C-alpha positions as protocol buffer text, in pm:
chain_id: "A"
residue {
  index: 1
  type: UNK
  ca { x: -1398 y: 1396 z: -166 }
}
residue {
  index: 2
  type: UNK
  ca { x: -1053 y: 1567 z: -109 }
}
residue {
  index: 3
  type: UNK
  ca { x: -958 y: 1552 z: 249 }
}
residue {
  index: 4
  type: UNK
  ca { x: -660 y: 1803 z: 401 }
}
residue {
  index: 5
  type: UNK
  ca { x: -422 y: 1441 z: 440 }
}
residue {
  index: 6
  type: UNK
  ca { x: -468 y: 1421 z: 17 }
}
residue {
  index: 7
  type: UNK
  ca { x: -343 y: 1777 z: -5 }
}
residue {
  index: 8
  type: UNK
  ca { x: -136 y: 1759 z: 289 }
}
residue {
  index: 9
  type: UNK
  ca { x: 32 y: 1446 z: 3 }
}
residue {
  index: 10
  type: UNK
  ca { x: 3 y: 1640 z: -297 }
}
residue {
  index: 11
  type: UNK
  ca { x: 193 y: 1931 z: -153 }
}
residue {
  index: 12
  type: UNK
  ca { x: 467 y: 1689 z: 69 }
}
residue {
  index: 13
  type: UNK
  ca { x: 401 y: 1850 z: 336 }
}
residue {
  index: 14
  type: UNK
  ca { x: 658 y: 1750 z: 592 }
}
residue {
  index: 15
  type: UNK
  ca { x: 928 y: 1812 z: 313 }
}
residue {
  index: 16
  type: UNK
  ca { x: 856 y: 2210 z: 396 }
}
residue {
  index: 17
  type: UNK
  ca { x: 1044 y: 2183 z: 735 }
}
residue {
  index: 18
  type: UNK
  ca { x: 1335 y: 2197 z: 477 }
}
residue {
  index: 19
  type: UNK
  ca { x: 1248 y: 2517 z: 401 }
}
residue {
  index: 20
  type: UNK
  ca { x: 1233 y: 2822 z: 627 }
}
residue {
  index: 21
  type: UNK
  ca { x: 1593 y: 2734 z: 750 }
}
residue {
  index: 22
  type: UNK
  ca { x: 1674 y: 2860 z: 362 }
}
residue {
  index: 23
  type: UNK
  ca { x: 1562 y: 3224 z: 420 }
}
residue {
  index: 24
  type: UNK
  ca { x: 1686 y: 3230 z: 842 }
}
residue {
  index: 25
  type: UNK
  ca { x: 2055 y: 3076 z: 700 }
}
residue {
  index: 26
  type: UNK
  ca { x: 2043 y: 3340 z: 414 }
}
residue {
  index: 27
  type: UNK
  ca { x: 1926 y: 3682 z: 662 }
}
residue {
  index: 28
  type: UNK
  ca { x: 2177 y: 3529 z: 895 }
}
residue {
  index: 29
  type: UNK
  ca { x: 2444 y: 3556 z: 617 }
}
residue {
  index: 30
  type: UNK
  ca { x: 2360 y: 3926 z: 506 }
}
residue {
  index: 31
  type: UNK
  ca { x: 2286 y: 4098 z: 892 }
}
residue {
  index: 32
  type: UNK
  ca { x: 1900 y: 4094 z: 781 }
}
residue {
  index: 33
  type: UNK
  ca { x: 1752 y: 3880 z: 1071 }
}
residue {
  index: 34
  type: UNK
  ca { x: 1427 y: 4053 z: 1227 }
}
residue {
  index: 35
  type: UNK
  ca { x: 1063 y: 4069 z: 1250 }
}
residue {
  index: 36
  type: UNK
  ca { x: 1025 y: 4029 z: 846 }
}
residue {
  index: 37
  type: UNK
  ca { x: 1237 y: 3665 z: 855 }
}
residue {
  index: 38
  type: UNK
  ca { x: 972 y: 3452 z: 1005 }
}
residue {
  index: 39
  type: UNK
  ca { x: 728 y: 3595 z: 735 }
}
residue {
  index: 40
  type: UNK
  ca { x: 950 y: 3551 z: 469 }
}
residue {
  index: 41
  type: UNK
  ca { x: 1011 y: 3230 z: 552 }
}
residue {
  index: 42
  type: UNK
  ca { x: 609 y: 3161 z: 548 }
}
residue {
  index: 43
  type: UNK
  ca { x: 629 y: 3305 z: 200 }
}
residue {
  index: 44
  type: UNK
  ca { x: 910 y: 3050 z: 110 }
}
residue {
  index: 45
  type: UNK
  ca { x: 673 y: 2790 z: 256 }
}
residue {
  index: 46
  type: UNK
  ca { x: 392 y: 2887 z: 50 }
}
residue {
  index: 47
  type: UNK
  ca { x: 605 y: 2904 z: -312 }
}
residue {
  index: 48
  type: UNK
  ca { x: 752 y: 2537 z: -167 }
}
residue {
  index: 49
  type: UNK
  ca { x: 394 y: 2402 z: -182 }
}
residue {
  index: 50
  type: UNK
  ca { x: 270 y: 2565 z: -481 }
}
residue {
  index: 51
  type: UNK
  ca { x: 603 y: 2362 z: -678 }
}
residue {
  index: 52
  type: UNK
  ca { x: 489 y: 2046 z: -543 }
}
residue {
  index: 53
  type: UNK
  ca { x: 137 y: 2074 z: -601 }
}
residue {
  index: 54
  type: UNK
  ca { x: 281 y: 2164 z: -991 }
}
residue {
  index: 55
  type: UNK
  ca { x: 446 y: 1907 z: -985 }
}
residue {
  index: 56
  type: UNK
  ca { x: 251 y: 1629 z: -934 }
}
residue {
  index: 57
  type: UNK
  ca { x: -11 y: 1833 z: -1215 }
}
residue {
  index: 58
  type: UNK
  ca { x: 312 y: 1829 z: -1468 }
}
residue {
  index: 59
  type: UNK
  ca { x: 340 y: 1451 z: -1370 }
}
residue {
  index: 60
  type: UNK
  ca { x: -24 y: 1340 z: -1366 }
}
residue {
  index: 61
  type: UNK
  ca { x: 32 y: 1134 z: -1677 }
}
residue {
  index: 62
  type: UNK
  ca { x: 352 y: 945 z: -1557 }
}
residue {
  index: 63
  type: UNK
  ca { x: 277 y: 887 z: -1212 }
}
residue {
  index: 64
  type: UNK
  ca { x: -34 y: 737 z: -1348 }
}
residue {
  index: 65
  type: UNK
  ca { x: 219 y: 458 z: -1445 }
}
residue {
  index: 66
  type: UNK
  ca { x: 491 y: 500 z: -1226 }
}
residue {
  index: 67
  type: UNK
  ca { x: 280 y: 592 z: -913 }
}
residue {
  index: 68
  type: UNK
  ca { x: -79 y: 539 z: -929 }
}
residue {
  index: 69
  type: UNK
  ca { x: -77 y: 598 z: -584 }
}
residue {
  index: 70
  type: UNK
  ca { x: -10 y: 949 z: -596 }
}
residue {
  index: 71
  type: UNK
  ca { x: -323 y: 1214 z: -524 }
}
residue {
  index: 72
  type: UNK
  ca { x: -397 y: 1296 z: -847 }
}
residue {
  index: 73
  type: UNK
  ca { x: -389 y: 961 z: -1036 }
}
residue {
  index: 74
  type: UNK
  ca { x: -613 y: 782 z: -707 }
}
residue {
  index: 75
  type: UNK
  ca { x: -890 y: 1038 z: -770 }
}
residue {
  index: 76
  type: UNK
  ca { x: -820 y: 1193 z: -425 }
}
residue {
  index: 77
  type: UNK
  ca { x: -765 y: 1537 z: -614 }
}
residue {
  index: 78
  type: UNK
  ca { x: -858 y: 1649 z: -938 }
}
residue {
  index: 79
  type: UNK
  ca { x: -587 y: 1804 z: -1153 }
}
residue {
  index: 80
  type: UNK
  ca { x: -795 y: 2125 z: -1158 }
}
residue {
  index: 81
  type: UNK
  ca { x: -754 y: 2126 z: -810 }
}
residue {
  index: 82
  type: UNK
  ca { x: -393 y: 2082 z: -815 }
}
residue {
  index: 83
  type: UNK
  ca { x: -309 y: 2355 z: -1061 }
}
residue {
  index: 84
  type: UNK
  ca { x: -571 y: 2595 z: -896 }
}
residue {
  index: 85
  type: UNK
  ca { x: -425 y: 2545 z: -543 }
}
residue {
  index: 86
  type: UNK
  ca { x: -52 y: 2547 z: -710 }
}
residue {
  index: 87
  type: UNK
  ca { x: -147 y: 2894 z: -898 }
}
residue {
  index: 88
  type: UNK
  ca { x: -326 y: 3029 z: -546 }
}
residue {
  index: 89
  type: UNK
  ca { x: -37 y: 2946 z: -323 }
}
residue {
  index: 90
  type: UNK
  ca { x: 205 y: 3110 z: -601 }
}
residue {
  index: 91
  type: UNK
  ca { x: 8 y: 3431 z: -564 }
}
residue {
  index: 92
  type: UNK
  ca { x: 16 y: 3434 z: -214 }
}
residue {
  index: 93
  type: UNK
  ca { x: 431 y: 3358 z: -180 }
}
residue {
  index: 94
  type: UNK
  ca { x: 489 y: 3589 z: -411 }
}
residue {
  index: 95
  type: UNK
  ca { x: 237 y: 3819 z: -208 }
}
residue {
  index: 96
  type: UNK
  ca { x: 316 y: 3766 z: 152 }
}
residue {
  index: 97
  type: UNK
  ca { x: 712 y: 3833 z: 63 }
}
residue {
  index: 98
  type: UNK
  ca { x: 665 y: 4170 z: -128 }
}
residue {
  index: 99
  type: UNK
  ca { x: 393 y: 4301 z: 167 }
}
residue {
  index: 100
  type: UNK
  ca { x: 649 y: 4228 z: 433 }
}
residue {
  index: 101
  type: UNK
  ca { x: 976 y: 4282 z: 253 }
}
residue {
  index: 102
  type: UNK
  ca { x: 883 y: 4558 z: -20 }
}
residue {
  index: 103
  type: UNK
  ca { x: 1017 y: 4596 z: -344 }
}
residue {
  index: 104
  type: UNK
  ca { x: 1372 y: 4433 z: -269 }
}
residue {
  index: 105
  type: UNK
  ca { x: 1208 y: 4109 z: -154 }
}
residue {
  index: 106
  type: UNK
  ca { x: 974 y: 4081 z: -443 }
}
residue {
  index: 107
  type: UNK
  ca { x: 1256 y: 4123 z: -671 }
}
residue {
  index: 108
  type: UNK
  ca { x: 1381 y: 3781 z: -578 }
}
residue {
  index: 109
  type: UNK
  ca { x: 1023 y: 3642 z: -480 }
}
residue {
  index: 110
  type: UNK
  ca { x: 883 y: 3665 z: -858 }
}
residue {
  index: 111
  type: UNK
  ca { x: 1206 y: 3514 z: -1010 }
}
residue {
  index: 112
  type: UNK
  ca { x: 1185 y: 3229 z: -781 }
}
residue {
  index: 113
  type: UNK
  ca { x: 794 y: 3152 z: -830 }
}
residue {
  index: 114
  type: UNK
  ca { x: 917 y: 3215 z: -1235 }
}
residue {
  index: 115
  type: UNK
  ca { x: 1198 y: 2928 z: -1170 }
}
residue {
  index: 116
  type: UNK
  ca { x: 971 y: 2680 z: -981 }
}
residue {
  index: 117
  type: UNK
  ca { x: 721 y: 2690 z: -1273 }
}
residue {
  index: 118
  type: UNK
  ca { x: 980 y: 2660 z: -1527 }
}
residue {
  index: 119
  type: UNK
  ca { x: 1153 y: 2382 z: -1316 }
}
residue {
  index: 120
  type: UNK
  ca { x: 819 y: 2198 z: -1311 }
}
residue {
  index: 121
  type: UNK
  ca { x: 660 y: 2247 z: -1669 }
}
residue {
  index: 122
  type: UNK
  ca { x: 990 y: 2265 z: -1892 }
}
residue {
  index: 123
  type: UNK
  ca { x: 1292 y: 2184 z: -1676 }
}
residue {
  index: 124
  type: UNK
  ca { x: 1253 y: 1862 z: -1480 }
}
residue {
  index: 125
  type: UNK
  ca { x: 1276 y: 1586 z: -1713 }
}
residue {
  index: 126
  type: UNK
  ca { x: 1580 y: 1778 z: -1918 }
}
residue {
  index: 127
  type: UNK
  ca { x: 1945 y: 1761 z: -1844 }
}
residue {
  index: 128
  type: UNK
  ca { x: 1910 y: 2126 z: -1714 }
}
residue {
  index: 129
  type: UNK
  ca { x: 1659 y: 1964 z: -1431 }
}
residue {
  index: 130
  type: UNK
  ca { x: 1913 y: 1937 z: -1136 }
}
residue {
  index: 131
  type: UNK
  ca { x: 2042 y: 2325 z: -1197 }
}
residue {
  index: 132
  type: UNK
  ca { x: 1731 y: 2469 z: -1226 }
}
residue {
  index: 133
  type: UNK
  ca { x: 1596 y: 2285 z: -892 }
}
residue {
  index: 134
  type: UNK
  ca { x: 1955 y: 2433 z: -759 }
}
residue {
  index: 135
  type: UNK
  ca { x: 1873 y: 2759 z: -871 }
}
residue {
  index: 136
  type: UNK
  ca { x: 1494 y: 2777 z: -704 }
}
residue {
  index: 137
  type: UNK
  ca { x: 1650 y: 2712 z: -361 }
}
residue {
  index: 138
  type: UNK
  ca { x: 1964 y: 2947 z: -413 }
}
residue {
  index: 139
  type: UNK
  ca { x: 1741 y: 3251 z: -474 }
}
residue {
  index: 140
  type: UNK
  ca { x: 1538 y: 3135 z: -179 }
}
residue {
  index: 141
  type: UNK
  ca { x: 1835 y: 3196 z: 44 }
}
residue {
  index: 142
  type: UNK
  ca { x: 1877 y: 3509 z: -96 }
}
residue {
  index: 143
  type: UNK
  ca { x: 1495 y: 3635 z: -48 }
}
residue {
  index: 144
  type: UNK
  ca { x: 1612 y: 3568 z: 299 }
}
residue {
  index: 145
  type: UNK
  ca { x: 1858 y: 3823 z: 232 }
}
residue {
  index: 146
  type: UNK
  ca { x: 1696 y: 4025 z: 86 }
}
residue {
  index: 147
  type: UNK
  ca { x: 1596 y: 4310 z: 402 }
}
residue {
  index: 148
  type: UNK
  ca { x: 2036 y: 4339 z: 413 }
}
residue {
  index: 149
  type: UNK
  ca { x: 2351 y: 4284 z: 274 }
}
residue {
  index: 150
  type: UNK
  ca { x: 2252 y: 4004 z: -39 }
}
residue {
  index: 151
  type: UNK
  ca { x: 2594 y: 3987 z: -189 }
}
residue {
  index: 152
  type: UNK
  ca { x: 2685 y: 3830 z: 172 }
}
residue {
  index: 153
  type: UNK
  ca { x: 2455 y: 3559 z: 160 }
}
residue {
  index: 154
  type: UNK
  ca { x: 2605 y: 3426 z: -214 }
}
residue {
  index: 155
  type: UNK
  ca { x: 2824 y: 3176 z: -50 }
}
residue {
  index: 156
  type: UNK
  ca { x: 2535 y: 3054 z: 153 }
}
residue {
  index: 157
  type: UNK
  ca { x: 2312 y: 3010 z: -156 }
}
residue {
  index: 158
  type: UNK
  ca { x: 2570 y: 2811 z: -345 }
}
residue {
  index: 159
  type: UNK
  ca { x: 2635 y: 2603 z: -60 }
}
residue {
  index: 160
  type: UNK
  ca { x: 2260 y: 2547 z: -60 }
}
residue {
  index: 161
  type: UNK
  ca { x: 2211 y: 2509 z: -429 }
}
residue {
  index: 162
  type: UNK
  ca { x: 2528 y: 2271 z: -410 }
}
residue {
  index: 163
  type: UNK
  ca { x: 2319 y: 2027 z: -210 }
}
residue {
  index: 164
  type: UNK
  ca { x: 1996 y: 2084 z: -375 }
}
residue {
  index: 165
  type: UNK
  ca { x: 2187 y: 1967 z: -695 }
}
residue {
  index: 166
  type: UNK
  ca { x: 2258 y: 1625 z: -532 }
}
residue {
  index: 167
  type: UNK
  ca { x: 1964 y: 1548 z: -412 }
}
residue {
  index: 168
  type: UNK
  ca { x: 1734 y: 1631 z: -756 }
}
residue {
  index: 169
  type: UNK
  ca { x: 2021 y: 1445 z: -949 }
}
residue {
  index: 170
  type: UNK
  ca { x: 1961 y: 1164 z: -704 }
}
residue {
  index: 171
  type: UNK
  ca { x: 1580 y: 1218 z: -756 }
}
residue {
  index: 172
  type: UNK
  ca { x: 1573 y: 1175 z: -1130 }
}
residue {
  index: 173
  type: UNK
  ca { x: 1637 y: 793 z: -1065 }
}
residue {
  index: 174
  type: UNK
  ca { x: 1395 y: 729 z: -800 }
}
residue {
  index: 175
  type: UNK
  ca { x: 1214 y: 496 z: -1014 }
}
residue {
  index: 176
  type: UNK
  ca { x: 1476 y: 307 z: -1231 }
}
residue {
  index: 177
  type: UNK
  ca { x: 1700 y: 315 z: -995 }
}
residue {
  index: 178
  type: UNK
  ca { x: 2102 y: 426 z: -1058 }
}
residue {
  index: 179
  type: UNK
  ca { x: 2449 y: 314 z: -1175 }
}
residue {
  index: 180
  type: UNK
  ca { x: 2698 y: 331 z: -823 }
}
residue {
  index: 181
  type: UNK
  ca { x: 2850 y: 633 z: -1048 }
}
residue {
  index: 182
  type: UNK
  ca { x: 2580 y: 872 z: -967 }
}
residue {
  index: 183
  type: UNK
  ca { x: 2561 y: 847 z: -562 }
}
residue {
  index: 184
  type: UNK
  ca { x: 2954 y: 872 z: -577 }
}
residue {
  index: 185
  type: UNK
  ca { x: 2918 y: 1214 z: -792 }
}
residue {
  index: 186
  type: UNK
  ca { x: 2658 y: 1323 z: -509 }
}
residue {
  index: 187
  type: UNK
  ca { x: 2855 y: 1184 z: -229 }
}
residue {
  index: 188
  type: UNK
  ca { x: 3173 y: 1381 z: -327 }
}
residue {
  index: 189
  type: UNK
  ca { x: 2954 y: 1680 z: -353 }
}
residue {
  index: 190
  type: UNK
  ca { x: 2830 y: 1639 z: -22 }
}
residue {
  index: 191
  type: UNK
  ca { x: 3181 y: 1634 z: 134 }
}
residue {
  index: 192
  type: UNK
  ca { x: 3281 y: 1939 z: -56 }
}
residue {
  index: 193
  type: UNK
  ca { x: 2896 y: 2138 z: 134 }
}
residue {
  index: 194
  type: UNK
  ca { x: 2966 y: 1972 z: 427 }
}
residue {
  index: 195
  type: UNK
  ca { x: 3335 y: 2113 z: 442 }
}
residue {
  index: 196
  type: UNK
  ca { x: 3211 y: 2451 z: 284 }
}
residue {
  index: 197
  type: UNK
  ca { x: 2950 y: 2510 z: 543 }
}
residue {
  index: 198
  type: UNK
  ca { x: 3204 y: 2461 z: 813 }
}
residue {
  index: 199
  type: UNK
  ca { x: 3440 y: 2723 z: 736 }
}
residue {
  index: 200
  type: UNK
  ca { x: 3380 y: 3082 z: 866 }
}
residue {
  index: 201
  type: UNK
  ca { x: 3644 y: 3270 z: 709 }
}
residue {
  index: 202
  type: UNK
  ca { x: 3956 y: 3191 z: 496 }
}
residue {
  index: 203
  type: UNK
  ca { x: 4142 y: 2845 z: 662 }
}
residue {
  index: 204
  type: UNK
  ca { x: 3921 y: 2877 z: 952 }
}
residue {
  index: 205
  type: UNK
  ca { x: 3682 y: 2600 z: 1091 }
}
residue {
  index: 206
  type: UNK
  ca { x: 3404 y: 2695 z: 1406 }
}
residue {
  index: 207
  type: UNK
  ca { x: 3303 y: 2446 z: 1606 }
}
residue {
  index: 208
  type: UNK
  ca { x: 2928 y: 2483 z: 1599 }
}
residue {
  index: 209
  type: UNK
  ca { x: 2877 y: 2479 z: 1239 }
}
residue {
  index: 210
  type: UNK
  ca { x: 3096 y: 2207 z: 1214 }
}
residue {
  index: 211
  type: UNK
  ca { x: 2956 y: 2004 z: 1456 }
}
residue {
  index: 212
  type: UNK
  ca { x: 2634 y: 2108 z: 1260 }
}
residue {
  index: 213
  type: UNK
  ca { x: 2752 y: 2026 z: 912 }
}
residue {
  index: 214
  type: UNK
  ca { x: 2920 y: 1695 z: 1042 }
}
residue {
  index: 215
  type: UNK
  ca { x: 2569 y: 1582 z: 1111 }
}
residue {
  index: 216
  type: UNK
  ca { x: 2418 y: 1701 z: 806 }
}
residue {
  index: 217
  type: UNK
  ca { x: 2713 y: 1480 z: 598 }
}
residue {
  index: 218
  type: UNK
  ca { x: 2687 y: 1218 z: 835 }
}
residue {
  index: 219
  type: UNK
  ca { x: 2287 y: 1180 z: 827 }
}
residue {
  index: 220
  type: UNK
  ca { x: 2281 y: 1262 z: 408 }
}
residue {
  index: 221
  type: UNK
  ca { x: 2650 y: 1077 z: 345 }
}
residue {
  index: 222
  type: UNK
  ca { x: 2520 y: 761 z: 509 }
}
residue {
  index: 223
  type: UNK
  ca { x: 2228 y: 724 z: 307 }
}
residue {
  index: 224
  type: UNK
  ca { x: 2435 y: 775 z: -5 }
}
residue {
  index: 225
  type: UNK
  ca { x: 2701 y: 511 z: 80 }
}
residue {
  index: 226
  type: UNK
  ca { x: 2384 y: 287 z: 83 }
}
residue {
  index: 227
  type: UNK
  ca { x: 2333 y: 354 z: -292 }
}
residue {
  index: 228
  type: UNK
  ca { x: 2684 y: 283 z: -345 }
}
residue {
  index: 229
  type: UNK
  ca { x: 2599 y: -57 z: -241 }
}
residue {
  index: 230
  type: UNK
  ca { x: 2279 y: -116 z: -378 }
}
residue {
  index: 231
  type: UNK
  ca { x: 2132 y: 145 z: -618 }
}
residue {
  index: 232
  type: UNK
  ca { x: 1809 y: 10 z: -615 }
}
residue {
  index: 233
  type: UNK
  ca { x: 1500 y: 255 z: -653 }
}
residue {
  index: 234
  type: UNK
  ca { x: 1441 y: 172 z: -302 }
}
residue {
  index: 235
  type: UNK
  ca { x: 1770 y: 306 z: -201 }
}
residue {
  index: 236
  type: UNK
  ca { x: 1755 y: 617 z: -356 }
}
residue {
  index: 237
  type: UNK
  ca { x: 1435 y: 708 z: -249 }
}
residue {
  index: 238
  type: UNK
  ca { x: 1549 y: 659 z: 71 }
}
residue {
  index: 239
  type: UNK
  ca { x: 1858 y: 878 z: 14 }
}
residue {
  index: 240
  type: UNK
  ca { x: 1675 y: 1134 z: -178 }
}
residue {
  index: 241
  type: UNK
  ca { x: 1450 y: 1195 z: 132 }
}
residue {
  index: 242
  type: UNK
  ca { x: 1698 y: 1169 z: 376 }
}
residue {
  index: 243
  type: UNK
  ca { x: 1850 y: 1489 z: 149 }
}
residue {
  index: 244
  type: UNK
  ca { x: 1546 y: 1678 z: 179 }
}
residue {
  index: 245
  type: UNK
  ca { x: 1492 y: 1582 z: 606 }
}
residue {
  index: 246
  type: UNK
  ca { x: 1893 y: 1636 z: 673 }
}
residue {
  index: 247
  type: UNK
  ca { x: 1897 y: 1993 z: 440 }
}
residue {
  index: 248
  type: UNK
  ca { x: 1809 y: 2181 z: 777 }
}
residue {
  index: 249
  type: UNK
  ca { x: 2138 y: 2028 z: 980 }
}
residue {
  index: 250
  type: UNK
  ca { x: 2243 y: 2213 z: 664 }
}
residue {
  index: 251
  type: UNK
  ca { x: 2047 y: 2506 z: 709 }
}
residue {
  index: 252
  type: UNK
  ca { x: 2181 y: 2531 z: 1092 }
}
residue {
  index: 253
  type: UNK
  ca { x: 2521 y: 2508 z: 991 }
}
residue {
  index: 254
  type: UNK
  ca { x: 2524 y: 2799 z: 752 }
}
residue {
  index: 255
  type: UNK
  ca { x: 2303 y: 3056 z: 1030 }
}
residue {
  index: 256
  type: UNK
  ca { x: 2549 y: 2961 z: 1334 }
}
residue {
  index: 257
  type: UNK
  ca { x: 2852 y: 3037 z: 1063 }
}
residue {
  index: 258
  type: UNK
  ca { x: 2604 y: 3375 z: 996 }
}
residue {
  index: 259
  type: UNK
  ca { x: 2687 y: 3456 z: 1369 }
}
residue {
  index: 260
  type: UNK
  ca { x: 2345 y: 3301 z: 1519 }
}
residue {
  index: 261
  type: UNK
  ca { x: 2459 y: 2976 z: 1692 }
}
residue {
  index: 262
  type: UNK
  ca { x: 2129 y: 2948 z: 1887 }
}
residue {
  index: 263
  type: UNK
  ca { x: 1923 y: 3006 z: 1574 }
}
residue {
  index: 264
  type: UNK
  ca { x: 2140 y: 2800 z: 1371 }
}
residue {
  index: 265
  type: UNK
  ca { x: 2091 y: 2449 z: 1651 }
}
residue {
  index: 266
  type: UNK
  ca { x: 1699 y: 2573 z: 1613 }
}
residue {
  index: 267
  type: UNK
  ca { x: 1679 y: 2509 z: 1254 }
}
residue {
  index: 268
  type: UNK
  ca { x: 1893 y: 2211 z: 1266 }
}
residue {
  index: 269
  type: UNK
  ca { x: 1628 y: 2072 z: 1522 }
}
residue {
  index: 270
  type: UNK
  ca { x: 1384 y: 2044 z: 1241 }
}
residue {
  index: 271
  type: UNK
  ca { x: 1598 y: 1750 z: 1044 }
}
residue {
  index: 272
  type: UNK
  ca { x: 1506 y: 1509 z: 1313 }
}
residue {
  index: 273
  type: UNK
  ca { x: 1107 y: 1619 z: 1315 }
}
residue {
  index: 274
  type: UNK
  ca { x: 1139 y: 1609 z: 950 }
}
residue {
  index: 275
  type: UNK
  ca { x: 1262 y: 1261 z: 957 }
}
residue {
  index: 276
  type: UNK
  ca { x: 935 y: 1168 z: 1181 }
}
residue {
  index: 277
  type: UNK
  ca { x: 694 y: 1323 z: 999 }
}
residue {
  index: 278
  type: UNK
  ca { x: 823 y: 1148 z: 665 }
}
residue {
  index: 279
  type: UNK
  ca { x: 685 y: 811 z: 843 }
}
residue {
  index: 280
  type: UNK
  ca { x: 369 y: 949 z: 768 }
}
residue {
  index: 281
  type: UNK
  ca { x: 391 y: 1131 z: 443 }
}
residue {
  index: 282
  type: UNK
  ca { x: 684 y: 1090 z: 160 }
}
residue {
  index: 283
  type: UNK
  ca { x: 882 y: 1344 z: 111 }
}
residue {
  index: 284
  type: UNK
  ca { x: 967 y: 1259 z: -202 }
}
């Protein structure tokens, strides 16, 4: 019988703390924080899950191999299951965000449920894999942005998208493990994020979203310099999770550079949670 802990697996659930910082750091970006951010940000949640739960039903076959001791290969869910909840969670992301955010928000909210599908079913295993990952969490800054000002949030979504590439190029070798080549690509591109999140204007650095983006490189960077060393699988699974629990030091950065400091050390606050709850289940 499927319990809530074998969904609460299928779906990674810790993994969506990396989330809702996505649509606060995009709002922040574009003047659109309010009462529709925290429901937008649920939305985000929900699309989150419904990817992972595809997923793992795109992957059944493999991770029968690779990881038998994934949800769906155990038994613990049946891959009807998985694609029903994945389809039922789509609808209701794609729901929640055009009820609270209208017509502008479900412009972005379909495109992004469109690009987590594709990512999943045609995408992942392709060299296009690590773009189109980049892409789904871009546009989810920009539903954030979606009640203001969107073009303002663009340098927050690339900055976003930027690390999303590292980590899903990083994820792609969980298994086999990597050459040192790939964690120095990633680690360079972390610098450049890390750098780019801490600059408010032209030539100008703050001190709060540095401090905030220092800890995101220094958290993410670490775990990177590990695979340097020893690009084991072990390795970089270890540095493609601490990717996904260290995005919302991220996520923090780019909202206090938005002009919401407080906000911004809020959704940083979720990287160490994130790390906790990993303990119990993967994030990757």
């Amino acid at each position: 019988m499927t319990t809530l802990a074998d969904l609460a697996e299928l779906v990674r659930a810790p993994a969506a703390l990396s989330v809702p910082g996505d649509v606060v750091a995009g709002a922040a970006a574009a003047g659109a924080l309010g009462p529709r951010t925290p429901a937008l940000a649920g939305a985000s949640v929900l699309l989150y899950w419904a990817g992972m739960a595809a997923n793992d039903w795109a992957d059944r076959r493999l991770d029968a191999v690779e990881r038998p001791e994934r949800p769906i290969p155990s038994g613990r869910v049946t891959p009807a299951a998985a694609v029903g909840l994945a389809a039922g969670l789509t609808a209701a992301g794609v729901g929640l965000a055009a009820a609270v955010g209208g017509r502008r928000a479900a412009a972005l909210a379909v495109p992004l449920a469109a690009t987590i599908w594709g990512y999943d079913l045609l995408a992942k295993n392709t060299a296009a894999g690590p773009a189109v990952m980049a892409a789904c969490r871009g546009l989810d800054v920009l539903l954030g942005a979606s009640g203001g000002r969107v073009t303002r949030a663009l340098p927050a979504a690339v900055t976003v998208a930027a690390h999303t590439w590292t980590v899903t190029a990083l994820s792609r070798r969980e298994v086999s493990g990597a050459d040192a080549a790939l964690p120095m690509r990633t680690l360079a591109g972390t610098a450049v994020v890390a750098a780019s999140a801490a600059v408010v204007a032209p030539r100008r650095v703050a001190a709060l979203p540095a401090v905030l983006a220092g800890w995101y490189a220094a958290r993410y960077g670490a775990a990177q310099v590990e695979v340097v060393r020893d690009p084991s699988a072990g390795r970089v699974r270890a540095a493609v999770g601490a990717g996904i629990t260290g995005l919302p030091a991220l996520q923090g950065a780019l909202t206090a550079r938005g002009g919401a400091g407080l906000l911004g050390v809020a959704v940083a606050a979720a990287a160490p949670l994130g790390r906790l709850l990993a303990r119990k289940v993967s994030p990757t």
